[in-house]
Amino acid sequence: MKRQAELATVSEKQLKANRLNAKKGGIKTSKGKTISRYNAMKHGLLCKEVLIEGEEEKSLKELERKVRASLQPVGELELLLTDRIIANIWRLKRAMRVERSSMEWQKNYQDPFDDNPGGELGSTVEAIVNPQKHREKVTSMIANPSTERLLRYEAMIERGIYKALHELQRIQAARAGDKPFAPLAIDLDVSGDI
């Protein structure tokens, strides 16, 4: 019994120390808070603000109008889920633009040590003369760490869309008096391959 009391005292001391330490850390100045507010912008694809510099607000508003018309949300919770879907669709489109730009850069990039820097014609000739080297270049354009990272972002964003859409459909079905869908989504493989 005495041992439990000692542990409880230690836990209380640790809790107090943690609270004091928590007050010491973090950003204190308004300038620091202003700067840290934009930390997510550094990551681009995962930023908290949907619209970033260079993107057209008109396009986002049009997407918002179309999705809202399609999903017809009612109430605050449905609006929140619809907004999440819109934001994730926008992020997915952004990720796809970044992926396309990255692959275009990879395609057009001329290696200074390349012995055949002939542009498009050089690539065609190279494909005929040295198909293995050409295949390696195409593969490196598609299968590289940047592209793989982008594909993971895209998959994560898609899961966010499906999760919010599934929950929205559940809420709308319940509101309509229908039997709501199961609270989880299951991927089924109907290809017959086991």
mmCIF file of C-alpha atoms in Angstrom:
data_model
loop_
_atom_site.group_PDB
_atom_site.id
_atom_site.type_symbol
_atom_site.label_atom_id
_atom_site.label_comp_id
_atom_site.label_asym_id
_atom_site.label_seq_id
_atom_site.Cartn_x
_atom_site.Cartn_y
_atom_site.Cartn_z
ATOM 1 C CA MET A 1 0.000 0.000 0.000
ATOM 2 C CA LYS A 2 2.861 2.345 0.880
ATOM 3 C CA ARG A 3 4.486 1.586 -2.507
ATOM 4 C CA GLN A 4 1.316 2.640 -4.380
ATOM 5 C CA ALA A 5 1.241 5.913 -2.447
ATOM 6 C CA GLU A 6 4.877 6.550 -3.407
ATOM 7 C CA LEU A 7 4.061 5.901 -7.083
ATOM 8 C CA ALA A 8 1.074 8.231 -6.906
ATOM 9 C CA THR A 9 3.307 10.950 -5.385
ATOM 10 C CA VAL A 10 5.916 10.463 -8.081
ATOM 11 C CA SER A 11 3.235 10.623 -10.764
ATOM 12 C CA GLU A 12 1.882 13.848 -9.291
ATOM 13 C CA LYS A 13 5.391 15.341 -9.199
ATOM 14 C CA GLN A 14 5.996 14.270 -12.767
ATOM 15 C CA LEU A 15 2.658 15.721 -13.822
ATOM 16 C CA LYS A 16 3.528 19.082 -12.236
ATOM 17 C CA ALA A 17 6.974 19.059 -13.855
ATOM 18 C CA ASN A 18 5.434 18.267 -17.229
ATOM 19 C CA ARG A 19 2.992 21.156 -16.873
ATOM 20 C CA LEU A 20 5.796 23.564 -15.990
ATOM 21 C CA ASN A 21 7.941 22.350 -18.885
ATOM 22 C CA ALA A 22 5.030 22.681 -21.293
ATOM 23 C CA LYS A 23 4.695 26.364 -20.364
ATOM 24 C CA LYS A 24 8.377 26.947 -21.146
ATOM 25 C CA GLY A 25 8.290 25.556 -24.708
ATOM 26 C CA GLY A 26 6.609 26.801 -27.829
ATOM 27 C CA ILE A 27 6.510 30.046 -29.691
ATOM 28 C CA LYS A 28 5.997 33.153 -27.575
ATOM 29 C CA THR A 29 6.215 36.196 -29.854
ATOM 30 C CA SER A 30 3.519 37.279 -32.276
ATOM 31 C CA LYS A 31 6.174 37.383 -35.031
ATOM 32 C CA GLY A 32 7.113 33.759 -34.302
ATOM 33 C CA LYS A 33 3.469 32.719 -34.284
ATOM 34 C CA THR A 34 2.933 34.477 -37.616
ATOM 35 C CA ILE A 35 5.892 32.650 -39.149
ATOM 36 C CA SER A 36 4.949 29.257 -37.706
ATOM 37 C CA ARG A 37 1.415 29.614 -39.048
ATOM 38 C CA TYR A 38 2.868 29.069 -42.533
ATOM 39 C CA ASN A 39 5.035 26.051 -41.659
ATOM 40 C CA ALA A 40 2.577 23.767 -43.426
ATOM 41 C CA MET A 41 3.079 25.739 -46.633
ATOM 42 C CA LYS A 42 6.612 24.332 -46.807
ATOM 43 C CA HIS A 43 5.129 20.903 -47.421
ATOM 44 C CA GLY A 44 2.781 22.124 -50.146
ATOM 45 C CA LEU A 45 0.747 18.985 -50.559
ATOM 46 C CA LEU A 46 -0.206 18.761 -46.908
ATOM 47 C CA CYS A 47 -0.722 22.449 -46.228
ATOM 48 C CA LYS A 48 -3.616 23.475 -44.050
ATOM 49 C CA GLU A 49 -4.561 26.303 -46.375
ATOM 50 C CA VAL A 50 -6.184 24.892 -49.490
ATOM 51 C CA LEU A 51 -5.185 27.656 -51.877
ATOM 52 C CA ILE A 52 -1.505 28.461 -52.311
ATOM 53 C CA GLU A 53 0.274 31.091 -54.350
ATOM 54 C CA GLY A 54 -0.152 30.556 -58.079
ATOM 55 C CA GLU A 55 -3.436 28.675 -57.794
ATOM 56 C CA GLU A 56 -6.628 30.295 -59.036
ATOM 57 C CA GLU A 57 -9.358 30.978 -56.518
ATOM 58 C CA LYS A 58 -11.876 30.884 -59.368
ATOM 59 C CA SER A 59 -11.014 27.229 -60.080
ATOM 60 C CA LEU A 60 -11.359 26.322 -56.414
ATOM 61 C CA LYS A 61 -14.732 28.099 -56.185
ATOM 62 C CA GLU A 62 -15.924 26.230 -59.289
ATOM 63 C CA LEU A 63 -14.847 22.900 -57.784
ATOM 64 C CA GLU A 64 -16.603 23.841 -54.542
ATOM 65 C CA ARG A 65 -19.815 24.736 -56.409
ATOM 66 C CA LYS A 66 -19.833 21.455 -58.354
ATOM 67 C CA VAL A 67 -19.090 19.227 -55.357
ATOM 68 C CA ARG A 68 -21.673 20.958 -53.146
ATOM 69 C CA ALA A 69 -24.285 20.639 -55.909
ATOM 70 C CA SER A 70 -23.452 16.955 -56.276
ATOM 71 C CA LEU A 71 -23.349 16.052 -52.571
ATOM 72 C CA GLN A 72 -26.085 18.455 -51.370
ATOM 73 C CA PRO A 73 -24.921 18.738 -47.751
ATOM 74 C CA VAL A 74 -27.421 19.724 -45.049
ATOM 75 C CA GLY A 75 -26.294 20.880 -41.620
ATOM 76 C CA GLU A 76 -22.953 21.747 -40.139
ATOM 77 C CA LEU A 77 -21.496 18.235 -39.999
ATOM 78 C CA GLU A 78 -22.340 17.469 -43.630
ATOM 79 C CA LEU A 79 -20.867 20.833 -44.653
ATOM 80 C CA LEU A 80 -17.686 20.038 -42.728
ATOM 81 C CA LEU A 81 -17.322 16.663 -44.463
ATOM 82 C CA THR A 82 -18.067 18.247 -47.848
ATOM 83 C CA ASP A 83 -15.408 20.902 -47.217
ATOM 84 C CA ARG A 84 -12.930 18.159 -46.344
ATOM 85 C CA ILE A 85 -13.765 16.349 -49.590
ATOM 86 C CA ILE A 86 -13.331 19.564 -51.595
ATOM 87 C CA ALA A 87 -9.994 20.349 -49.929
ATOM 88 C CA ASN A 88 -8.718 16.826 -50.571
ATOM 89 C CA ILE A 89 -9.838 16.846 -54.205
ATOM 90 C CA TRP A 90 -7.967 20.141 -54.606
ATOM 91 C CA ARG A 91 -4.870 18.664 -52.958
ATOM 92 C CA LEU A 92 -5.094 15.573 -55.155
ATOM 93 C CA LYS A 93 -5.236 17.727 -58.279
ATOM 94 C CA ARG A 94 -2.221 19.660 -56.984
ATOM 95 C CA ALA A 95 -0.331 16.427 -56.334
ATOM 96 C CA MET A 96 -1.091 15.261 -59.852
ATOM 97 C CA ARG A 97 0.196 18.559 -61.295
ATOM 98 C CA VAL A 98 3.383 18.239 -59.248
ATOM 99 C CA GLU A 99 3.794 14.629 -60.371
ATOM 100 C CA ARG A 100 3.312 15.591 -64.023
ATOM 101 C CA SER A 101 5.798 18.462 -63.698
ATOM 102 C CA SER A 102 8.310 16.207 -61.983
ATOM 103 C CA MET A 103 8.047 13.582 -64.697
ATOM 104 C CA GLU A 104 8.311 16.225 -67.435
ATOM 105 C CA TRP A 105 11.442 17.539 -65.759
ATOM 106 C CA GLN A 106 12.858 14.010 -65.546
ATOM 107 C CA LYS A 107 12.014 13.425 -69.214
ATOM 108 C CA ASN A 108 13.573 16.662 -70.458
ATOM 109 C CA TYR A 109 16.546 16.709 -68.117
ATOM 110 C CA GLN A 110 19.786 16.207 -69.990
ATOM 111 C CA ASP A 111 22.463 14.405 -68.039
ATOM 112 C CA PRO A 112 25.775 16.291 -68.545
ATOM 113 C CA PHE A 113 27.522 12.923 -68.741
ATOM 114 C CA ASP A 114 25.072 11.528 -71.317
ATOM 115 C CA ASP A 115 26.822 10.484 -74.514
ATOM 116 C CA ASN A 116 23.699 11.144 -76.617
ATOM 117 C CA PRO A 117 22.124 14.474 -75.592
ATOM 118 C CA GLY A 118 19.975 14.732 -78.721
ATOM 119 C CA GLY A 119 16.649 15.727 -77.185
ATOM 120 C CA GLU A 120 13.518 13.973 -78.481
ATOM 121 C CA LEU A 121 15.207 12.712 -81.658
ATOM 122 C CA GLY A 122 18.134 11.479 -79.600
ATOM 123 C CA SER A 123 15.714 9.599 -77.356
ATOM 124 C CA THR A 124 14.086 7.945 -80.364
ATOM 125 C CA VAL A 125 17.437 6.974 -81.841
ATOM 126 C CA GLU A 126 18.634 5.799 -78.442
ATOM 127 C CA ALA A 127 15.518 3.640 -78.044
ATOM 128 C CA ILE A 128 16.392 1.870 -81.283
ATOM 129 C CA VAL A 129 20.165 1.681 -80.829
ATOM 130 C CA ASN A 130 20.257 0.942 -77.099
ATOM 131 C CA PRO A 131 16.813 -0.164 -75.897
ATOM 132 C CA GLN A 132 18.100 -1.266 -72.473
ATOM 133 C CA LYS A 133 19.535 2.179 -71.690
ATOM 134 C CA HIS A 134 16.329 3.816 -72.932
ATOM 135 C CA ARG A 135 14.225 1.523 -70.695
ATOM 136 C CA GLU A 136 16.417 2.442 -67.726
ATOM 137 C CA LYS A 137 15.872 6.168 -68.379
ATOM 138 C CA VAL A 138 12.104 5.724 -68.631
ATOM 139 C CA THR A 139 12.078 3.584 -65.495
ATOM 140 C CA SER A 140 14.119 6.147 -63.562
ATOM 141 C CA MET A 141 11.646 8.819 -64.659
ATOM 142 C CA ILE A 142 8.761 6.837 -63.169
ATOM 143 C CA ALA A 143 10.379 4.920 -60.298
ATOM 144 C CA ASN A 144 12.381 7.436 -58.329
ATOM 145 C CA PRO A 145 12.094 8.599 -54.717
ATOM 146 C CA SER A 146 10.263 11.829 -55.639
ATOM 147 C CA THR A 147 7.639 10.070 -57.712
ATOM 148 C CA GLU A 148 7.207 7.337 -55.115
ATOM 149 C CA ARG A 149 6.719 9.964 -52.396
ATOM 150 C CA LEU A 150 4.146 11.765 -54.539
ATOM 151 C CA LEU A 151 2.287 8.513 -55.122
ATOM 152 C CA ARG A 152 2.156 7.926 -51.358
ATOM 153 C CA TYR A 153 0.760 11.463 -50.870
ATOM 154 C CA GLU A 154 -1.829 10.807 -53.569
ATOM 155 C CA ALA A 155 -2.880 7.530 -51.938
ATOM 156 C CA MET A 156 -3.159 9.222 -48.542
ATOM 157 C CA ILE A 157 -5.246 12.060 -50.000
ATOM 158 C CA GLU A 158 -7.503 9.596 -51.834
ATOM 159 C CA ARG A 159 -8.097 7.693 -48.592
ATOM 160 C CA GLY A 160 -9.107 10.997 -46.986
ATOM 161 C CA ILE A 161 -11.607 11.639 -49.784
ATOM 162 C CA TYR A 162 -13.111 8.165 -49.518
ATOM 163 C CA LYS A 163 -13.268 8.283 -45.724
ATOM 164 C CA ALA A 164 -15.072 11.648 -45.664
ATOM 165 C CA LEU A 165 -17.362 10.643 -48.534
ATOM 166 C CA HIS A 166 -18.267 7.370 -46.835
ATOM 167 C CA GLU A 167 -19.078 9.145 -43.569
ATOM 168 C CA LEU A 168 -21.112 11.792 -45.416
ATOM 169 C CA GLN A 169 -23.105 9.059 -47.161
ATOM 170 C CA ARG A 170 -23.762 7.370 -43.803
ATOM 171 C CA ILE A 171 -25.042 10.605 -42.272
ATOM 172 C CA GLN A 172 -27.190 11.430 -45.302
ATOM 173 C CA ALA A 173 -28.685 7.924 -45.339
ATOM 174 C CA ALA A 174 -29.561 8.192 -41.634
ATOM 175 C CA ARG A 175 -31.097 11.633 -42.193
ATOM 176 C CA ALA A 176 -33.211 10.253 -45.049
ATOM 177 C CA GLY A 177 -34.456 7.443 -42.806
ATOM 178 C CA ASP A 178 -32.548 4.786 -44.729
ATOM 179 C CA LYS A 179 -30.389 2.151 -43.136
ATOM 180 C CA PRO A 180 -26.893 3.693 -42.915
ATOM 181 C CA PHE A 181 -23.923 1.954 -44.472
ATOM 182 C CA ALA A 182 -21.536 0.016 -42.269
ATOM 183 C CA PRO A 183 -19.160 2.369 -40.406
ATOM 184 C CA LEU A 184 -16.161 1.110 -42.331
ATOM 185 C CA ALA A 185 -15.161 0.670 -45.924
ATOM 186 C CA ILE A 186 -13.941 -2.694 -47.130
ATOM 187 C CA ASP A 187 -11.937 -3.260 -50.296
ATOM 188 C CA LEU A 188 -13.024 -6.395 -52.103
ATOM 189 C CA ASP A 189 -10.973 -8.216 -54.694
ATOM 190 C CA VAL A 190 -13.422 -9.617 -57.238
ATOM 191 C CA SER A 191 -10.807 -10.490 -59.833
ATOM 192 C CA GLY A 192 -10.899 -14.165 -58.916
ATOM 193 C CA ASP A 193 -7.129 -14.263 -58.396
ATOM 194 C CA ILE A 194 -6.256 -15.609 -54.984
#
